[in-house]
Amino acid sequence: ALWPWLALRVTVKKIAAAAAIVVTGFYMALAGGTVPTQRSFLMIAVALVGVMTDRDPFSLRLLAIAALVVLAWHPEALLGASFQLSFGAVLALVAVYESRGVRERLRGKEGDRLVWRIARYGIGVTATTLIASTATAPFGAYHFQTVPTYGVLANLLAVPVTSFWIMPLGMLSVLAMPLGLDAWCIPLMALGVDALLAIARLTAALPGASVTFGLMPVASLALVALGGLWLCLWQRRWRWLGAAPVLAGMALGLLHRPP
Protein backbone atom coordinates (compact mmCIF):
# COMPACT_ATOMS: atom_id res chain seq x y z
CA ALA A 1 0.00 0.00 0.00
CA LEU A 2 3.06 2.29 0.09
CA TRP A 3 2.73 2.36 -3.72
CA PRO A 4 -0.55 4.33 -4.15
CA TRP A 5 -0.92 3.69 -7.88
CA LEU A 6 -0.81 -0.10 -7.32
CA ALA A 7 -2.91 -0.06 -4.13
CA LEU A 8 -5.74 1.82 -5.87
CA ARG A 9 -5.87 -0.61 -8.81
CA VAL A 10 -5.00 -4.00 -7.32
CA THR A 11 -6.18 -5.67 -4.10
CA VAL A 12 -2.97 -5.70 -2.11
CA LYS A 13 -3.91 -8.71 0.04
CA LYS A 14 -4.20 -10.81 -3.13
CA ILE A 15 -0.60 -9.97 -4.01
CA ALA A 16 0.39 -10.84 -0.44
CA ALA A 17 -1.52 -14.15 -0.71
CA ALA A 18 0.33 -15.12 -3.89
CA ALA A 19 3.67 -14.29 -2.28
CA ALA A 20 2.73 -16.23 0.85
CA ILE A 21 2.03 -19.40 -1.18
CA VAL A 22 5.57 -19.25 -2.56
CA VAL A 23 7.07 -18.64 0.89
CA THR A 24 5.13 -21.46 2.58
CA GLY A 25 6.08 -23.84 -0.25
CA PHE A 26 9.72 -22.95 0.35
CA TYR A 27 9.24 -23.59 4.07
CA MET A 28 7.72 -27.03 3.38
CA ALA A 29 10.74 -27.96 1.28
CA LEU A 30 13.04 -26.64 3.99
CA ALA A 31 11.26 -28.55 6.77
CA GLY A 32 11.38 -31.89 4.94
CA GLY A 33 7.76 -32.29 3.82
CA THR A 34 6.41 -34.53 6.59
CA VAL A 35 2.67 -35.34 6.65
CA PRO A 36 1.73 -32.48 9.08
CA THR A 37 3.83 -30.06 7.01
CA GLN A 38 2.14 -31.19 3.78
CA ARG A 39 -1.27 -30.78 5.42
CA SER A 40 -0.35 -27.29 6.65
CA PHE A 41 0.97 -26.18 3.27
CA LEU A 42 -2.00 -27.54 1.31
CA MET A 43 -4.52 -25.92 3.66
CA ILE A 44 -2.67 -22.61 3.59
CA ALA A 45 -2.36 -22.73 -0.20
CA VAL A 46 -6.07 -23.44 -0.72
CA ALA A 47 -7.02 -20.77 1.84
CA LEU A 48 -4.84 -18.20 0.09
CA VAL A 49 -6.31 -19.13 -3.28
CA GLY A 50 -9.69 -18.51 -1.62
CA VAL A 51 -8.47 -15.04 -0.62
CA MET A 52 -7.29 -14.41 -4.17
CA THR A 53 -10.69 -15.45 -5.61
CA ASP A 54 -12.82 -13.65 -2.98
CA ARG A 55 -14.04 -16.85 -1.32
CA ASP A 56 -14.30 -17.60 2.40
CA PRO A 57 -11.03 -19.43 3.16
CA PHE A 58 -12.25 -20.93 6.44
CA SER A 59 -13.94 -24.23 5.59
CA LEU A 60 -13.74 -27.97 6.11
CA ARG A 61 -13.23 -28.19 2.34
CA LEU A 62 -9.66 -27.07 2.95
CA LEU A 63 -9.03 -30.08 5.16
CA ALA A 64 -10.77 -32.43 2.71
CA ILE A 65 -8.60 -31.24 -0.19
CA ALA A 66 -5.44 -31.52 1.91
CA ALA A 67 -6.39 -35.05 3.04
CA LEU A 68 -7.15 -36.19 -0.52
CA VAL A 69 -3.83 -34.90 -1.86
CA VAL A 70 -1.78 -36.33 1.04
CA LEU A 71 -3.49 -39.74 0.76
CA ALA A 72 -3.12 -39.79 -3.03
CA TRP A 73 0.61 -39.18 -2.55
CA HIS A 74 1.07 -41.38 0.57
CA PRO A 75 -1.97 -43.67 1.07
CA GLU A 76 -0.19 -45.58 3.84
CA ALA A 77 -0.14 -42.40 5.94
CA LEU A 78 -3.80 -42.98 6.84
CA LEU A 79 -2.84 -45.59 9.43
CA GLY A 80 0.02 -43.55 10.90
CA ALA A 81 -0.09 -41.57 14.12
CA SER A 82 1.19 -38.42 12.38
CA PHE A 83 -1.71 -38.27 9.90
CA GLN A 84 -4.37 -39.13 12.48
CA LEU A 85 -3.14 -36.68 15.13
CA SER A 86 -2.60 -33.84 12.67
CA PHE A 87 -5.86 -34.14 10.74
CA GLY A 88 -7.89 -35.04 13.85
CA ALA A 89 -6.78 -31.88 15.65
CA VAL A 90 -7.37 -29.59 12.68
CA LEU A 91 -10.77 -31.15 11.92
CA ALA A 92 -11.97 -30.38 15.45
CA LEU A 93 -10.52 -26.86 15.35
CA VAL A 94 -12.14 -25.98 12.01
CA ALA A 95 -15.47 -27.49 13.13
CA VAL A 96 -15.50 -25.14 16.15
CA TYR A 97 -13.94 -22.03 14.62
CA GLU A 98 -15.88 -22.06 11.34
CA SER A 99 -18.70 -20.51 13.38
CA ARG A 100 -18.57 -16.78 12.67
CA GLY A 101 -19.87 -16.04 16.17
CA VAL A 102 -16.92 -17.82 17.80
CA ARG A 103 -14.42 -16.08 15.53
CA GLU A 104 -15.90 -12.62 16.10
CA ARG A 105 -15.82 -13.04 19.88
CA LEU A 106 -12.14 -13.97 19.78
CA ARG A 107 -11.30 -11.24 17.27
CA GLY A 108 -12.88 -8.44 19.32
CA LYS A 109 -12.95 -4.82 18.16
CA GLU A 110 -10.29 -2.47 16.88
CA GLY A 111 -10.71 -0.03 19.77
CA ASP A 112 -10.24 -2.63 22.51
CA ARG A 113 -7.59 -1.99 25.12
CA LEU A 114 -4.28 -3.85 25.12
CA VAL A 115 -5.27 -5.77 28.26
CA TRP A 116 -8.36 -7.19 26.53
CA ARG A 117 -6.33 -8.10 23.45
CA ILE A 118 -3.83 -10.01 25.57
CA ALA A 119 -6.68 -11.69 27.47
CA ARG A 120 -8.31 -12.78 24.19
CA TYR A 121 -4.97 -14.14 23.01
CA GLY A 122 -4.72 -16.26 26.18
CA ILE A 123 -8.33 -17.41 25.81
CA GLY A 124 -7.71 -18.32 22.18
CA VAL A 125 -4.60 -20.36 23.00
CA THR A 126 -6.43 -22.10 25.86
CA ALA A 127 -9.51 -22.91 23.76
CA THR A 128 -7.41 -24.12 20.83
CA THR A 129 -5.34 -26.36 23.11
CA LEU A 130 -8.41 -27.85 24.79
CA ILE A 131 -10.10 -28.56 21.44
CA ALA A 132 -7.00 -30.08 19.84
CA SER A 133 -6.07 -32.05 22.97
CA THR A 134 -9.57 -33.53 23.23
CA ALA A 135 -9.56 -34.50 19.56
CA THR A 136 -6.12 -36.13 19.65
CA ALA A 137 -6.43 -37.85 23.06
CA PRO A 138 -7.99 -41.07 21.65
CA PHE A 139 -5.26 -41.36 19.00
CA GLY A 140 -2.54 -40.71 21.57
CA ALA A 141 -4.02 -43.33 23.89
CA TYR A 142 -4.23 -45.86 21.05
CA HIS A 143 -0.75 -45.34 19.55
CA PHE A 144 1.28 -44.42 22.64
CA GLN A 145 -0.90 -45.60 25.58
CA THR A 146 -0.30 -42.12 27.08
CA VAL A 147 -2.28 -38.87 27.19
CA PRO A 148 -0.66 -35.63 28.48
CA THR A 149 -2.64 -33.59 31.00
CA TYR A 150 -0.87 -30.21 31.08
CA GLY A 151 -1.21 -29.29 27.40
CA VAL A 152 -2.99 -26.00 28.19
CA LEU A 153 -0.25 -24.84 30.57
CA ALA A 154 2.51 -25.94 28.21
CA ASN A 155 0.94 -24.16 25.22
CA LEU A 156 0.22 -20.95 27.12
CA LEU A 157 3.95 -20.75 27.80
CA ALA A 158 5.29 -22.28 24.60
CA VAL A 159 3.12 -20.73 21.87
CA PRO A 160 4.27 -17.12 22.51
CA VAL A 161 7.91 -18.27 22.64
CA THR A 162 7.49 -20.08 19.32
CA SER A 163 5.42 -17.38 17.57
CA PHE A 164 7.29 -14.26 18.69
CA TRP A 165 10.82 -15.54 19.29
CA ILE A 166 11.84 -18.78 17.57
CA MET A 167 10.01 -18.58 14.23
CA PRO A 168 10.76 -14.91 13.41
CA LEU A 169 14.45 -15.41 14.16
CA GLY A 170 14.45 -18.65 12.18
CA MET A 171 13.01 -16.87 9.14
CA LEU A 172 15.46 -13.99 9.56
CA SER A 173 18.40 -16.41 9.74
CA VAL A 174 17.32 -18.13 6.49
CA LEU A 175 16.93 -14.77 4.72
CA ALA A 176 20.28 -13.57 6.08
CA MET A 177 22.24 -16.72 5.13
CA PRO A 178 22.95 -15.70 1.49
CA LEU A 179 24.41 -12.44 2.81
CA GLY A 180 26.48 -14.13 5.51
CA LEU A 181 24.63 -12.23 8.24
CA ASP A 182 22.95 -15.17 9.98
CA ALA A 183 25.61 -15.55 12.70
CA TRP A 184 23.73 -13.26 15.11
CA CYS A 185 20.25 -14.75 14.42
CA ILE A 186 20.89 -18.42 15.09
CA PRO A 187 22.36 -18.08 18.64
CA LEU A 188 19.34 -15.95 19.65
CA MET A 189 17.01 -18.51 18.07
CA ALA A 190 18.84 -21.27 19.98
CA LEU A 191 18.08 -19.47 23.26
CA GLY A 192 14.39 -19.60 22.33
CA VAL A 193 14.64 -23.32 21.61
CA ASP A 194 16.32 -23.78 25.00
CA ALA A 195 13.43 -21.91 26.63
CA LEU A 196 10.95 -24.16 24.79
CA LEU A 197 12.73 -27.30 26.00
CA ALA A 198 12.79 -25.89 29.53
CA ILE A 199 9.01 -25.41 29.37
CA ALA A 200 8.64 -29.02 28.17
CA ARG A 201 10.79 -30.30 31.03
CA LEU A 202 8.92 -28.15 33.55
CA THR A 203 5.46 -29.37 32.55
CA ALA A 204 6.59 -33.00 32.15
CA ALA A 205 8.02 -32.97 35.71
CA LEU A 206 4.74 -31.85 37.30
CA PRO A 207 2.82 -34.53 39.23
CA GLY A 208 0.28 -36.34 37.08
CA ALA A 209 1.73 -34.94 33.86
CA SER A 210 0.41 -37.88 31.87
CA VAL A 211 -2.22 -40.59 32.11
CA THR A 212 -1.25 -44.12 31.05
CA PHE A 213 -3.67 -46.50 29.36
CA GLY A 214 -3.58 -50.16 28.47
CA LEU A 215 -3.51 -51.36 24.89
CA MET A 216 -6.76 -50.27 23.16
CA PRO A 217 -8.59 -52.46 20.64
CA VAL A 218 -8.93 -51.21 17.06
CA ALA A 219 -12.73 -51.22 17.41
CA SER A 220 -12.49 -48.67 20.22
CA LEU A 221 -10.52 -46.20 18.12
CA ALA A 222 -12.79 -46.79 15.10
CA LEU A 223 -15.93 -45.99 17.11
CA VAL A 224 -14.39 -42.82 18.58
CA ALA A 225 -13.12 -41.70 15.16
CA LEU A 226 -16.49 -42.28 13.46
CA GLY A 227 -18.36 -40.49 16.24
CA GLY A 228 -15.91 -37.60 16.09
CA LEU A 229 -16.36 -37.29 12.33
CA TRP A 230 -20.14 -37.24 12.78
CA LEU A 231 -19.83 -34.48 15.40
CA CYS A 232 -17.52 -32.36 13.26
CA LEU A 233 -18.96 -32.77 9.77
CA TRP A 234 -22.64 -32.11 10.50
CA GLN A 235 -23.91 -28.68 11.53
CA ARG A 236 -27.52 -29.51 12.46
CA ARG A 237 -28.71 -30.71 15.84
CA TRP A 238 -28.35 -34.35 14.88
CA ARG A 239 -24.58 -33.86 14.98
CA TRP A 240 -24.79 -34.64 18.72
CA LEU A 241 -25.81 -38.21 17.90
CA GLY A 242 -22.10 -38.73 17.24
CA ALA A 243 -21.53 -38.64 21.00
CA ALA A 244 -23.01 -42.15 21.28
CA PRO A 245 -20.27 -44.00 19.32
CA VAL A 246 -17.63 -41.82 21.00
CA LEU A 247 -18.84 -42.88 24.45
CA ALA A 248 -19.19 -46.49 23.30
CA GLY A 249 -15.62 -46.49 21.98
CA MET A 250 -14.29 -44.96 25.21
CA ALA A 251 -16.16 -47.53 27.29
CA LEU A 252 -14.84 -50.36 25.11
CA GLY A 253 -11.30 -49.08 25.53
CA LEU A 254 -11.59 -48.74 29.31
CA LEU A 255 -13.22 -52.17 29.74
CA HIS A 256 -10.82 -53.98 27.40
CA ARG A 257 -8.37 -56.31 29.13
CA PRO A 258 -5.37 -57.05 26.89
CA PRO A 259 -3.73 -60.47 27.25
Tab-separated table of C-alpha atoms in Angstrom:
chain	number	residue	atom	x	y	z
A	1	ALA	CA	0.000	0.000	0.000
A	2	LEU	CA	3.064	2.287	0.086
A	3	TRP	CA	2.733	2.363	-3.716
A	4	PRO	CA	-0.553	4.326	-4.148
A	5	TRP	CA	-0.917	3.685	-7.878
A	6	LEU	CA	-0.808	-0.099	-7.316
A	7	ALA	CA	-2.910	-0.058	-4.130
A	8	LEU	CA	-5.743	1.815	-5.872
A	9	ARG	CA	-5.873	-0.609	-8.813
A	10	VAL	CA	-5.003	-4.000	-7.325
A	11	THR	CA	-6.182	-5.670	-4.100
A	12	VAL	CA	-2.972	-5.697	-2.105
A	13	LYS	CA	-3.911	-8.708	0.039
A	14	LYS	CA	-4.200	-10.806	-3.135
A	15	ILE	CA	-0.596	-9.966	-4.012
A	16	ALA	CA	0.389	-10.843	-0.444
A	17	ALA	CA	-1.516	-14.146	-0.710
A	18	ALA	CA	0.334	-15.119	-3.886
A	19	ALA	CA	3.672	-14.289	-2.281
A	20	ALA	CA	2.732	-16.234	0.850
A	21	ILE	CA	2.031	-19.402	-1.179
A	22	VAL	CA	5.568	-19.247	-2.559
A	23	VAL	CA	7.073	-18.645	0.892
A	24	THR	CA	5.134	-21.464	2.582
A	25	GLY	CA	6.077	-23.843	-0.252
A	26	PHE	CA	9.719	-22.954	0.355
A	27	TYR	CA	9.240	-23.588	4.074
A	28	MET	CA	7.717	-27.035	3.377
A	29	ALA	CA	10.737	-27.964	1.276
A	30	LEU	CA	13.042	-26.636	3.985
A	31	ALA	CA	11.256	-28.552	6.767
A	32	GLY	CA	11.376	-31.887	4.942
A	33	GLY	CA	7.758	-32.288	3.816
A	34	THR	CA	6.413	-34.534	6.590
A	35	VAL	CA	2.673	-35.343	6.651
A	36	PRO	CA	1.731	-32.485	9.075
A	37	THR	CA	3.828	-30.064	7.007
A	38	GLN	CA	2.144	-31.193	3.783
A	39	ARG	CA	-1.267	-30.776	5.424
A	40	SER	CA	-0.354	-27.292	6.653
A	41	PHE	CA	0.972	-26.179	3.271
A	42	LEU	CA	-1.995	-27.545	1.313
A	43	MET	CA	-4.524	-25.924	3.659
A	44	ILE	CA	-2.669	-22.605	3.593
A	45	ALA	CA	-2.356	-22.731	-0.197
A	46	VAL	CA	-6.075	-23.444	-0.724
A	47	ALA	CA	-7.019	-20.772	1.842
A	48	LEU	CA	-4.842	-18.201	0.095
A	49	VAL	CA	-6.305	-19.134	-3.284
A	50	GLY	CA	-9.686	-18.507	-1.618
A	51	VAL	CA	-8.468	-15.042	-0.619
A	52	MET	CA	-7.294	-14.406	-4.167
A	53	THR	CA	-10.688	-15.454	-5.611
A	54	ASP	CA	-12.822	-13.645	-2.981
A	55	ARG	CA	-14.039	-16.846	-1.323
A	56	ASP	CA	-14.299	-17.599	2.403
A	57	PRO	CA	-11.030	-19.426	3.158
A	58	PHE	CA	-12.248	-20.928	6.439
A	59	SER	CA	-13.943	-24.227	5.588
A	60	LEU	CA	-13.740	-27.973	6.109
A	61	ARG	CA	-13.234	-28.193	2.338
A	62	LEU	CA	-9.655	-27.068	2.954
A	63	LEU	CA	-9.028	-30.078	5.164
A	64	ALA	CA	-10.766	-32.429	2.714
A	65	ILE	CA	-8.603	-31.240	-0.194
A	66	ALA	CA	-5.444	-31.521	1.909
A	67	ALA	CA	-6.391	-35.051	3.041
A	68	LEU	CA	-7.149	-36.189	-0.520
A	69	VAL	CA	-3.827	-34.896	-1.856
A	70	VAL	CA	-1.777	-36.333	1.035
A	71	LEU	CA	-3.492	-39.741	0.759
A	72	ALA	CA	-3.119	-39.788	-3.033
A	73	TRP	CA	0.605	-39.180	-2.552
A	74	HIS	CA	1.071	-41.378	0.567
A	75	PRO	CA	-1.971	-43.669	1.070
A	76	GLU	CA	-0.187	-45.584	3.837
A	77	ALA	CA	-0.137	-42.397	5.937
A	78	LEU	CA	-3.804	-42.976	6.843
A	79	LEU	CA	-2.836	-45.593	9.428
A	80	GLY	CA	0.024	-43.552	10.896
A	81	ALA	CA	-0.085	-41.570	14.119
A	82	SER	CA	1.190	-38.422	12.381
A	83	PHE	CA	-1.713	-38.269	9.901
A	84	GLN	CA	-4.371	-39.133	12.479
A	85	LEU	CA	-3.141	-36.684	15.127
A	86	SER	CA	-2.599	-33.842	12.666
A	87	PHE	CA	-5.862	-34.139	10.741
A	88	GLY	CA	-7.891	-35.038	13.848
A	89	ALA	CA	-6.776	-31.880	15.650
A	90	VAL	CA	-7.372	-29.588	12.676
A	91	LEU	CA	-10.769	-31.148	11.916
A	92	ALA	CA	-11.970	-30.379	15.445
A	93	LEU	CA	-10.518	-26.859	15.346
A	94	VAL	CA	-12.142	-25.985	12.012
A	95	ALA	CA	-15.466	-27.489	13.132
A	96	VAL	CA	-15.495	-25.140	16.151
A	97	TYR	CA	-13.939	-22.026	14.621
A	98	GLU	CA	-15.881	-22.061	11.341
A	99	SER	CA	-18.699	-20.507	13.379
A	100	ARG	CA	-18.567	-16.781	12.669
A	101	GLY	CA	-19.868	-16.045	16.165
A	102	VAL	CA	-16.922	-17.820	17.800
A	103	ARG	CA	-14.417	-16.084	15.532
A	104	GLU	CA	-15.896	-12.622	16.099
A	105	ARG	CA	-15.823	-13.041	19.882
A	106	LEU	CA	-12.137	-13.973	19.776
A	107	ARG	CA	-11.298	-11.238	17.271
A	108	GLY	CA	-12.877	-8.435	19.324
A	109	LYS	CA	-12.954	-4.819	18.162
A	110	GLU	CA	-10.286	-2.472	16.885
A	111	GLY	CA	-10.706	-0.025	19.767
A	112	ASP	CA	-10.243	-2.633	22.513
A	113	ARG	CA	-7.586	-1.990	25.122
A	114	LEU	CA	-4.282	-3.849	25.121
A	115	VAL	CA	-5.274	-5.770	28.258
A	116	TRP	CA	-8.362	-7.188	26.533
A	117	ARG	CA	-6.335	-8.103	23.448
A	118	ILE	CA	-3.825	-10.009	25.575
A	119	ALA	CA	-6.679	-11.687	27.468
A	120	ARG	CA	-8.312	-12.779	24.185
A	121	TYR	CA	-4.974	-14.144	23.012
A	122	GLY	CA	-4.724	-16.257	26.177
A	123	ILE	CA	-8.332	-17.406	25.815
A	124	GLY	CA	-7.714	-18.317	22.177
A	125	VAL	CA	-4.600	-20.361	22.995
A	126	THR	CA	-6.429	-22.099	25.858
A	127	ALA	CA	-9.509	-22.909	23.757
A	128	THR	CA	-7.405	-24.119	20.835
A	129	THR	CA	-5.344	-26.359	23.110
A	130	LEU	CA	-8.412	-27.852	24.790
A	131	ILE	CA	-10.105	-28.563	21.440
A	132	ALA	CA	-7.004	-30.075	19.837
A	133	SER	CA	-6.071	-32.053	22.966
A	134	THR	CA	-9.569	-33.527	23.234
A	135	ALA	CA	-9.561	-34.503	19.558
A	136	THR	CA	-6.123	-36.127	19.655
A	137	ALA	CA	-6.426	-37.847	23.058
A	138	PRO	CA	-7.988	-41.067	21.651
A	139	PHE	CA	-5.262	-41.361	19.000
A	140	GLY	CA	-2.538	-40.706	21.570
A	141	ALA	CA	-4.022	-43.331	23.890
A	142	TYR	CA	-4.227	-45.858	21.046
A	143	HIS	CA	-0.754	-45.341	19.553
A	144	PHE	CA	1.275	-44.425	22.636
A	145	GLN	CA	-0.897	-45.595	25.581
A	146	THR	CA	-0.302	-42.122	27.077
A	147	VAL	CA	-2.283	-38.870	27.188
A	148	PRO	CA	-0.662	-35.631	28.484
A	149	THR	CA	-2.644	-33.587	30.999
A	150	TYR	CA	-0.867	-30.211	31.078
A	151	GLY	CA	-1.212	-29.289	27.401
A	152	VAL	CA	-2.990	-26.004	28.188
A	153	LEU	CA	-0.254	-24.843	30.566
A	154	ALA	CA	2.510	-25.939	28.208
A	155	ASN	CA	0.944	-24.160	25.219
A	156	LEU	CA	0.218	-20.952	27.123
A	157	LEU	CA	3.953	-20.753	27.802
A	158	ALA	CA	5.293	-22.285	24.596
A	159	VAL	CA	3.122	-20.728	21.867
A	160	PRO	CA	4.266	-17.116	22.507
A	161	VAL	CA	7.905	-18.272	22.645
A	162	THR	CA	7.488	-20.075	19.320
A	163	SER	CA	5.422	-17.377	17.575
A	164	PHE	CA	7.291	-14.256	18.690
A	165	TRP	CA	10.818	-15.539	19.295
A	166	ILE	CA	11.835	-18.779	17.570
A	167	MET	CA	10.010	-18.581	14.227
A	168	PRO	CA	10.763	-14.909	13.409
A	169	LEU	CA	14.453	-15.406	14.163
A	170	GLY	CA	14.451	-18.645	12.178
A	171	MET	CA	13.015	-16.870	9.145
A	172	LEU	CA	15.459	-13.991	9.556
A	173	SER	CA	18.402	-16.411	9.736
A	174	VAL	CA	17.323	-18.134	6.494
A	175	LEU	CA	16.926	-14.770	4.718
A	176	ALA	CA	20.280	-13.570	6.076
A	177	MET	CA	22.236	-16.719	5.127
A	178	PRO	CA	22.952	-15.700	1.488
A	179	LEU	CA	24.412	-12.435	2.809
A	180	GLY	CA	26.483	-14.128	5.513
A	181	LEU	CA	24.628	-12.231	8.237
A	182	ASP	CA	22.953	-15.170	9.983
A	183	ALA	CA	25.611	-15.546	12.703
A	184	TRP	CA	23.732	-13.265	15.106
A	185	CYS	CA	20.255	-14.749	14.424
A	186	ILE	CA	20.887	-18.421	15.089
A	187	PRO	CA	22.355	-18.082	18.640
A	188	LEU	CA	19.338	-15.947	19.648
A	189	MET	CA	17.012	-18.514	18.072
A	190	ALA	CA	18.841	-21.269	19.975
A	191	LEU	CA	18.083	-19.475	23.258
A	192	GLY	CA	14.389	-19.596	22.329
A	193	VAL	CA	14.641	-23.321	21.607
A	194	ASP	CA	16.319	-23.784	25.002
A	195	ALA	CA	13.434	-21.913	26.629
A	196	LEU	CA	10.954	-24.159	24.785
A	197	LEU	CA	12.734	-27.298	25.995
A	198	ALA	CA	12.793	-25.890	29.534
A	199	ILE	CA	9.008	-25.412	29.369
A	200	ALA	CA	8.636	-29.016	28.168
A	201	ARG	CA	10.790	-30.304	31.030
A	202	LEU	CA	8.921	-28.152	33.548
A	203	THR	CA	5.465	-29.374	32.553
A	204	ALA	CA	6.594	-32.997	32.149
A	205	ALA	CA	8.018	-32.969	35.706
A	206	LEU	CA	4.735	-31.850	37.300
A	207	PRO	CA	2.817	-34.531	39.226
A	208	GLY	CA	0.277	-36.340	37.079
A	209	ALA	CA	1.732	-34.941	33.861
A	210	SER	CA	0.415	-37.882	31.869
A	211	VAL	CA	-2.218	-40.588	32.115
A	212	THR	CA	-1.249	-44.125	31.048
A	213	PHE	CA	-3.675	-46.499	29.357
A	214	GLY	CA	-3.577	-50.156	28.471
A	215	LEU	CA	-3.512	-51.357	24.891
A	216	MET	CA	-6.764	-50.269	23.163
A	217	PRO	CA	-8.585	-52.463	20.636
A	218	VAL	CA	-8.930	-51.211	17.065
A	219	ALA	CA	-12.734	-51.221	17.407
A	220	SER	CA	-12.490	-48.673	20.219
A	221	LEU	CA	-10.515	-46.197	18.116
A	222	ALA	CA	-12.787	-46.793	15.100
A	223	LEU	CA	-15.926	-45.992	17.112
A	224	VAL	CA	-14.390	-42.825	18.582
A	225	ALA	CA	-13.124	-41.696	15.157
A	226	LEU	CA	-16.490	-42.283	13.455
A	227	GLY	CA	-18.356	-40.490	16.244
A	228	GLY	CA	-15.911	-37.596	16.091
A	229	LEU	CA	-16.360	-37.295	12.335
A	230	TRP	CA	-20.139	-37.236	12.782
A	231	LEU	CA	-19.834	-34.484	15.398
A	232	CYS	CA	-17.520	-32.356	13.262
A	233	LEU	CA	-18.962	-32.775	9.767
A	234	TRP	CA	-22.642	-32.114	10.495
A	235	GLN	CA	-23.911	-28.683	11.529
A	236	ARG	CA	-27.516	-29.513	12.458
A	237	ARG	CA	-28.714	-30.714	15.841
A	238	TRP	CA	-28.349	-34.354	14.878
A	239	ARG	CA	-24.578	-33.857	14.983
A	240	TRP	CA	-24.789	-34.636	18.721
A	241	LEU	CA	-25.812	-38.214	17.904
A	242	GLY	CA	-22.098	-38.735	17.238
A	243	ALA	CA	-21.527	-38.635	21.003
A	244	ALA	CA	-23.010	-42.155	21.280
A	245	PRO	CA	-20.274	-43.999	19.315
A	246	VAL	CA	-17.629	-41.822	20.999
A	247	LEU	CA	-18.844	-42.875	24.451
A	248	ALA	CA	-19.188	-46.492	23.297
A	249	GLY	CA	-15.621	-46.486	21.983
A	250	MET	CA	-14.288	-44.956	25.206
A	251	ALA	CA	-16.156	-47.527	27.294
A	252	LEU	CA	-14.843	-50.359	25.112
A	253	GLY	CA	-11.298	-49.076	25.526
A	254	LEU	CA	-11.594	-48.740	29.307
A	255	LEU	CA	-13.220	-52.168	29.745
A	256	HIS	CA	-10.825	-53.977	27.404
A	257	ARG	CA	-8.365	-56.311	29.133
A	258	PRO	CA	-5.375	-57.046	26.886
A	259	PRO	CA	-3.728	-60.474	27.246
